[in-house]
CSV table of C-alpha atoms and ligand atoms in Angstrom, one decimal:
chain,number,residue,atom,x,y,z
Y,1,UNK,CA,112.7,170.6,68.0
Y,2,UNK,CA,110.8,168.3,70.0
Y,3,UNK,CA,112.9,165.2,71.9
Y,4,UNK,CA,112.2,162.0,73.1
Y,5,UNK,CA,112.1,161.9,76.8
Y,6,UNK,CA,109.9,159.1,78.6
Y,7,UNK,CA,106.8,160.0,80.3
Y,8,UNK,CA,106.3,158.6,83.7
Y,9,UNK,CA,102.8,158.6,84.7
Y,10,UNK,CA,101.7,159.0,88.4
Y,11,UNK,CA,98.0,158.0,89.7
Y,12,UNK,CA,98.4,159.7,93.4
Y,13,UNK,CA,97.3,162.3,95.9
Y,14,UNK,CA,97.7,165.6,96.3
Y,15,UNK,CA,99.8,166.5,99.6
Y,16,UNK,CA,99.3,170.5,100.1
Y,17,UNK,CA,102.4,170.5,102.5
Y,18,UNK,CA,104.5,169.6,99.2
Y,19,UNK,CA,105.8,166.5,101.0
Y,20,UNK,CA,104.5,163.5,99.0
Y,21,UNK,CA,102.2,162.7,97.1
Y,22,UNK,CA,102.6,164.0,93.6
Y,23,UNK,CA,104.2,166.6,94.4
Y,24,UNK,CA,106.7,164.7,95.5
Y,25,UNK,CA,106.1,162.2,92.2
Y,26,UNK,CA,106.9,165.5,90.4
Y,27,UNK,CA,110.0,166.4,91.6
Y,28,UNK,CA,111.6,163.2,91.4
Y,29,UNK,CA,110.6,162.5,88.3
Y,30,UNK,CA,112.2,165.7,87.1
Y,31,UNK,CA,115.0,165.0,88.7
Y,32,UNK,CA,115.3,161.8,87.0
Y,33,UNK,CA,114.9,164.2,83.9
Y,34,UNK,CA,111.6,162.2,82.7
Y,35,UNK,CA,108.2,164.1,81.6
Y,36,UNK,CA,106.0,163.2,84.6
Y,37,UNK,CA,102.0,163.2,84.1
Y,38,UNK,CA,99.5,163.0,86.7
Y,39,UNK,CA,95.9,160.9,87.1
Y,40,UNK,CA,95.0,162.7,91.2
Y,41,UNK,CA,92.4,160.7,93.0
Y,42,UNK,CA,91.9,162.5,95.8
Y,43,UNK,CA,93.2,166.0,97.3
Y,44,UNK,CA,94.7,165.9,100.8
Y,45,UNK,CA,94.2,169.1,103.8
Y,46,UNK,CA,98.2,167.9,104.6
Y,47,UNK,CA,100.4,169.8,106.3
Y,48,UNK,CA,103.9,168.3,108.2
Y,49,UNK,CA,101.6,167.8,111.4
Y,50,UNK,CA,98.6,166.3,110.1
Y,51,UNK,CA,96.1,165.3,107.8
Y,52,UNK,CA,92.6,167.9,108.4
Y,53,UNK,CA,90.4,166.4,105.3
Y,54,UNK,CA,90.7,164.4,102.4
Y,55,UNK,CA,88.0,164.4,98.6
Y,56,UNK,CA,88.1,162.0,96.3
Y,57,UNK,CA,86.9,162.2,93.3
Y,58,UNK,CA,84.9,160.4,91.1
Y,59,UNK,CA,86.2,157.2,90.3
Y,60,UNK,CA,85.6,158.2,86.4
Y,61,UNK,CA,88.0,161.3,86.7
Y,62,UNK,CA,90.6,159.3,87.8
Y,63,UNK,CA,90.3,157.2,84.8
Y,64,UNK,CA,89.5,160.0,82.7
Y,65,UNK,CA,93.0,161.9,83.4
Y,66,UNK,CA,94.8,158.5,82.7
Y,67,UNK,CA,93.0,157.9,79.4
Y,68,UNK,CA,94.1,161.7,78.8
Y,69,UNK,CA,97.4,160.4,79.0
Y,70,UNK,CA,98.2,157.9,77.6
Y,71,UNK,CA,95.9,158.7,74.5
Y,72,UNK,CA,98.1,161.5,73.5
Y,73,UNK,CA,101.4,161.3,75.5
Y,74,UNK,CA,101.9,158.1,75.4
Y,75,UNK,CA,103.1,156.6,78.4
Y,76,UNK,CA,106.7,154.3,79.5
Y,77,UNK,CA,105.9,153.4,83.3
Y,78,UNK,CA,103.4,154.3,85.9
Y,79,UNK,CA,103.2,154.4,89.7
Y,80,UNK,CA,100.0,154.5,91.9
Y,81,UNK,CA,100.1,156.2,95.3
Y,82,UNK,CA,97.2,157.0,97.4
Y,83,UNK,CA,94.3,155.3,95.5
Y,84,UNK,CA,92.1,156.4,98.8
Y,85,UNK,CA,89.1,154.1,98.2
Y,86,UNK,CA,88.0,150.8,96.4
Y,87,UNK,CA,85.7,152.3,94.1
Y,88,UNK,CA,88.8,153.7,92.7
Y,89,UNK,CA,91.4,150.7,93.1
Y,90,UNK,CA,89.3,149.1,90.9
Y,91,UNK,CA,88.8,151.5,88.6
Y,92,UNK,CA,91.9,152.0,88.1
Y,93,UNK,CA,93.2,148.1,87.9
Y,94,UNK,CA,90.5,147.6,85.4
Y,95,UNK,CA,91.9,150.1,82.9
Y,96,UNK,CA,95.7,149.2,83.5
Y,97,UNK,CA,94.5,145.6,83.2
Y,98,UNK,CA,92.9,147.0,79.5
Y,99,UNK,CA,95.3,148.9,78.6
Y,100,UNK,CA,98.0,146.5,79.8
Y,101,UNK,CA,99.7,149.6,81.0
Y,102,UNK,CA,103.0,148.2,82.2
Y,103,UNK,CA,106.6,148.7,83.8
Y,104,UNK,CA,103.9,149.6,87.4
Y,105,UNK,CA,105.0,150.2,90.3
Y,106,UNK,CA,102.6,149.9,93.2
Y,107,UNK,CA,102.6,152.0,96.5
Y,108,UNK,CA,100.3,150.4,98.5
Y,109,UNK,CA,99.9,153.7,100.3
Y,110,UNK,CA,97.7,151.9,102.9
Y,111,UNK,CA,99.0,153.0,106.3
Y,112,UNK,CA,100.8,155.5,107.7
Y,113,UNK,CA,104.3,155.2,109.1
Y,114,UNK,CA,103.7,155.6,112.1
Y,115,UNK,CA,100.9,152.7,112.0
Y,116,UNK,CA,97.7,154.1,111.4
Y,117,UNK,CA,95.4,152.7,109.1
Y,118,UNK,CA,94.7,154.6,106.2
Y,119,UNK,CA,92.1,153.0,104.4
Y,120,UNK,CA,89.3,150.4,104.6
Y,121,UNK,CA,89.5,146.9,104.5
Y,122,UNK,CA,87.5,146.3,101.2
Y,123,UNK,CA,89.5,148.9,100.0
Y,124,UNK,CA,92.6,146.9,101.2
Y,125,UNK,CA,91.0,144.0,100.3
Y,126,UNK,CA,90.4,145.3,96.2
Y,127,UNK,CA,94.4,147.1,96.7
Y,128,UNK,CA,95.2,142.9,96.7
Y,129,UNK,CA,92.7,141.1,94.3
Y,130,UNK,CA,93.1,143.6,91.6
Y,131,UNK,CA,95.8,146.1,91.4
Y,132,UNK,CA,98.6,144.4,93.2
Y,133,UNK,CA,98.9,141.1,90.7
Y,134,UNK,CA,99.7,143.5,88.3
Y,135,UNK,CA,102.5,145.2,89.5
Y,136,UNK,CA,106.1,145.0,87.6
Y,137,UNK,CA,107.0,145.7,91.5
Y,138,UNK,CA,105.1,146.7,94.5
Y,139,UNK,CA,106.8,148.5,97.1
Y,140,UNK,CA,104.7,148.1,101.6
Y,141,UNK,CA,106.4,149.7,104.0
Y,142,UNK,CA,106.6,147.4,107.4
Y,143,UNK,CA,103.1,147.5,108.5
Y,144,UNK,CA,101.7,147.8,104.7
Y,145,UNK,CA,103.5,144.4,104.1
Y,146,UNK,CA,102.0,143.2,108.1
Y,147,UNK,CA,98.7,143.5,106.6
Y,148,UNK,CA,99.5,142.1,102.9
Y,149,UNK,CA,101.1,139.2,104.5
Y,150,UNK,CA,99.7,138.4,108.6
Y,151,UNK,CA,104.0,138.4,109.1
Y,152,UNK,CA,104.4,140.2,112.2
Y,153,UNK,CA,108.0,142.2,111.1
Y,154,UNK,CA,110.0,142.3,114.0
Y,155,UNK,CA,113.9,141.2,111.6
Y,156,UNK,CA,115.1,140.6,109.1
Y,157,UNK,CA,114.2,137.1,109.1
Y,158,UNK,CA,110.5,138.2,109.0
Y,159,UNK,CA,111.1,141.2,106.2
Y,160,UNK,CA,112.2,138.5,103.9
Y,161,UNK,CA,109.2,136.0,105.1
Y,162,UNK,CA,106.8,138.5,104.4
Y,163,UNK,CA,108.4,139.2,101.0
Y,164,UNK,CA,108.3,135.1,100.2
Y,165,UNK,CA,105.0,135.4,100.9
Y,166,UNK,CA,103.9,138.3,99.6
Y,167,UNK,CA,105.4,136.9,96.0
Y,168,UNK,CA,103.8,134.0,95.8
Y,169,UNK,CA,100.5,135.0,97.1
Y,170,UNK,CA,100.2,138.0,94.9
Y,171,UNK,CA,102.4,136.2,91.8
Y,172,UNK,CA,103.5,140.2,91.4
Y,173,UNK,CA,107.1,140.6,89.2
Y,174,UNK,CA,108.8,141.9,92.6
Y,175,UNK,CA,108.2,143.1,96.2
Y,176,UNK,CA,110.2,145.6,97.7
Y,177,UNK,CA,109.8,145.3,102.0
Y,178,UNK,CA,110.8,148.7,103.0
Y,179,UNK,CA,112.4,149.3,106.7
Y,180,UNK,CA,112.1,153.2,107.0
Y,181,UNK,CA,109.3,152.0,109.4
Y,182,UNK,CA,112.3,149.1,111.6
Y,183,UNK,CA,113.6,150.5,114.5
Y,184,UNK,CA,117.9,149.4,116.0
Y,185,UNK,CA,120.0,148.7,112.6
Y,186,UNK,CA,117.7,147.9,110.4
Y,187,UNK,CA,116.3,151.5,110.4
Y,188,UNK,CA,116.7,151.4,106.4
Y,189,UNK,CA,117.4,148.6,105.7
Y,190,UNK,CA,115.0,147.2,102.8
Y,191,UNK,CA,114.2,143.6,101.3
Y,192,UNK,CA,113.5,143.0,97.6
Y,193,UNK,CA,112.2,139.6,96.4
Y,194,UNK,CA,112.8,139.2,92.4
Y,195,UNK,CA,113.0,136.2,89.9
Y,196,UNK,CA,116.9,136.1,90.4
Y,197,UNK,CA,116.3,135.7,94.9
Y,198,UNK,CA,116.9,138.0,97.6
Y,199,UNK,CA,118.9,140.7,97.9
Y,200,UNK,CA,119.2,143.1,101.4
Y,201,UNK,CA,119.8,146.9,100.6
Y,202,UNK,CA,121.3,149.0,102.8
Y,203,UNK,CA,122.9,152.1,102.2
Y,204,UNK,CA,123.5,154.8,105.6
Y,205,UNK,CA,120.9,155.2,107.8
Y,206,UNK,CA,119.9,159.1,107.8
Y,207,UNK,CA,119.7,160.7,111.1
Y,208,UNK,CA,116.9,162.8,111.1
Y,209,UNK,CA,113.0,163.5,111.8
Y,210,UNK,CA,112.0,164.7,108.8
Y,211,UNK,CA,111.1,161.4,106.3
Y,212,UNK,CA,108.1,162.5,105.1
Y,213,UNK,CA,107.5,161.9,101.2
Y,214,UNK,CA,110.0,158.7,101.2
Y,215,UNK,CA,107.8,155.6,100.4
Y,216,UNK,CA,106.5,157.7,97.6
Y,217,UNK,CA,110.1,158.8,96.3
Y,218,UNK,CA,110.9,155.9,96.2
Y,219,UNK,CA,108.7,153.9,94.3
Y,220,UNK,CA,108.7,157.3,92.0
Y,221,UNK,CA,112.6,157.3,91.6
Y,222,UNK,CA,111.7,153.4,90.6
Y,223,UNK,CA,109.3,154.1,87.7
Y,224,UNK,CA,111.0,156.8,86.6
Y,225,UNK,CA,114.1,154.2,86.7
Y,226,UNK,CA,112.5,151.8,84.7
Y,227,UNK,CA,111.2,154.3,82.0
Y,228,UNK,CA,114.4,155.2,81.2
Y,229,UNK,CA,115.2,150.6,80.2
Y,230,UNK,CA,117.1,149.5,83.3
Y,231,UNK,CA,116.5,146.3,85.2
Y,232,UNK,CA,114.3,145.7,88.1
Y,233,UNK,CA,117.1,145.2,90.4
Y,234,UNK,CA,119.1,148.4,89.1
Y,235,UNK,CA,115.9,150.2,89.5
Y,236,UNK,CA,114.7,150.0,92.6
Y,237,UNK,CA,119.0,149.8,94.0
Y,238,UNK,CA,119.8,153.5,92.3
Y,239,UNK,CA,116.0,154.9,93.3
Y,240,UNK,CA,117.1,153.3,97.3
Y,241,UNK,CA,120.8,155.9,96.3
Y,242,UNK,CA,118.6,159.0,95.9
Y,243,UNK,CA,116.2,158.6,98.5
Y,244,UNK,CA,119.1,157.9,100.9
Y,245,UNK,CA,121.0,161.8,99.2
Y,246,UNK,CA,117.4,163.2,99.3
Y,247,UNK,CA,116.9,161.9,103.0
Y,248,UNK,CA,120.9,164.1,103.9
Y,249,UNK,CA,119.4,166.5,102.1
Y,250,UNK,CA,115.8,166.7,103.9
Y,251,UNK,CA,113.7,170.4,104.4
Y,252,UNK,CA,113.7,172.3,108.1
Y,253,UNK,CA,110.1,172.7,106.9
Y,254,UNK,CA,107.0,173.0,109.1
Y,255,UNK,CA,106.8,171.9,113.2
Y,256,UNK,CA,106.4,168.1,111.8
Y,257,UNK,CA,107.4,165.5,110.2
Y,258,UNK,CA,109.7,168.1,107.7
Y,259,UNK,CA,110.3,166.5,103.9
Y,260,UNK,CA,112.9,165.3,102.3
Y,261,UNK,CA,114.9,167.3,99.4
Y,262,UNK,CA,114.7,166.1,95.8
Y,263,UNK,CA,116.5,168.6,94.5
Y,264,UNK,CA,120.2,168.2,96.9
Y,265,UNK,CA,122.4,169.4,94.1
Y,266,UNK,CA,121.2,172.5,92.9
Y,267,UNK,CA,121.2,173.3,96.8
Y,268,UNK,CA,125.1,172.8,97.1
Y,269,UNK,CA,126.3,176.4,96.9
F,1,ADP,N1,116.7,157.2,108.5
F,1,ADP,C1,116.8,156.4,107.3
F,1,ADP,N2,117.2,156.1,107.1
F,1,ADP,C2,118.1,155.5,105.7
F,1,ADP,N3,116.5,155.4,104.7
F,1,ADP,C3,115.4,154.8,105.4
F,1,ADP,C4,115.0,156.3,106.4
F,1,ADP,N4,114.1,156.2,106.8
F,1,ADP,C5,113.1,155.9,105.6
F,1,ADP,N5,114.4,154.9,104.6
F,1,ADP,C6,113.8,154.5,103.3
F,1,ADP,O1,113.1,155.3,102.5
F,1,ADP,C7,112.4,154.5,101.7
F,1,ADP,C8,111.0,154.7,102.1
F,1,ADP,O2,110.8,153.5,102.9
F,1,ADP,P1,109.3,153.7,104.2
F,1,ADP,O3,109.6,155.4,104.9
F,1,ADP,O4,109.7,152.7,105.6
F,1,ADP,O5,107.9,154.0,103.5
F,1,ADP,P2,106.7,155.1,103.7
F,1,ADP,O6,107.3,156.6,103.7
F,1,ADP,O7,105.9,154.3,102.3
F,1,ADP,O8,106.6,153.8,105.3
F,1,ADP,C9,113.3,152.8,102.0
F,1,ADP,O9,114.3,152.5,101.7
F,1,ADP,C10,114.1,153.3,103.5
F,1,ADP,O10,114.5,152.6,103.3
F,2,LIG,C1,98.9,162.5,99.1
F,2,LIG,C2,99.2,161.2,100.5
F,2,LIG,N1,99.9,160.9,99.3
F,2,LIG,C3,101.1,159.6,99.7
F,2,LIG,C4,101.1,160.1,101.9
F,2,LIG,C5,102.4,158.9,102.7
F,2,LIG,O1,103.7,159.3,101.7
F,2,LIG,P1,104.9,158.3,101.5
F,2,LIG,O2,106.2,158.9,101.6
F,2,LIG,O3,104.3,157.2,101.1
F,2,LIG,O4,104.5,157.9,103.3
F,2,LIG,P2,105.8,158.8,104.7
F,2,LIG,O5,107.0,158.8,104.0
F,2,LIG,O6,105.6,160.4,104.5
F,2,LIG,O7,105.0,158.0,105.9
F,2,LIG,C6,101.0,161.3,102.1
F,2,LIG,N2,101.2,161.3,103.4
F,2,LIG,N3,99.6,162.0,101.4
């Protein structure tokens, strides 16, 4: 017998170390009892210490995966992660626009937690012009929000200013500025701006060095929650709670920044 399970599509890169990218997205989807489908954009040779190599797919190959999923399975929500270059971003944006695939969560993977820029200037501009305006929720981290808005983010007020700026300049439905890269009391504090206004999201700050994949996990959880009918605010709140739990159960794997633990309830025995 076929069951009516929501399908959520991730358009993202592969992390060979399994902590971020499509690997994190698919585990997050499974935890939320939605069926995860994927359109791969690139293959990274990556572990907990470094990204050693990145190989992109042709944009047509990315769009063909998207079409294959949409044509047959149907899709209740979409999230984008690492899109790598301007050509892939443009091709994906055009297809999403044509198909009007919504809700759409855009995790604008551009700058690592350490502040290193991962995509070039042209790719950033294409994200800004073609993809972000289509988003239901856009989820930049501290450095990505700085790059997108020009606001130097070093306080809660500056996080709020960046959220206002990004919402106003892109027309996106909701902006979530993530605070994993903030310091002191603001570490792990996020700011959400939607049509109802601004809200500060605060859970516990988890004292762990194993934070790899937090951004992917959060955006995937938000997409899964939207697919199952939650409002934007509720989807974000619940997504934040999920990441906090996954951080509590983060994994001591590898020599560097280990991944968060997506299946924490199964570790309880
Ligand atoms: N140490 C922490 N304690 C609690 N929440 C955290 C911590 N580190 C990151 N987060 C949360 O993880 C989510 C992802 O944020 P962030 O790590 O900034 O994104 P990215 O992985 O894209 O850099 C946010 O909700 C953020 O507040
Ligand atoms: C293939 C791939 N995609 C995304 C990331 C970045 O992961 P993210 O969860 O946004 O960031 P960290 O919390 O790990 O800094 C990646 N590394 N690889």
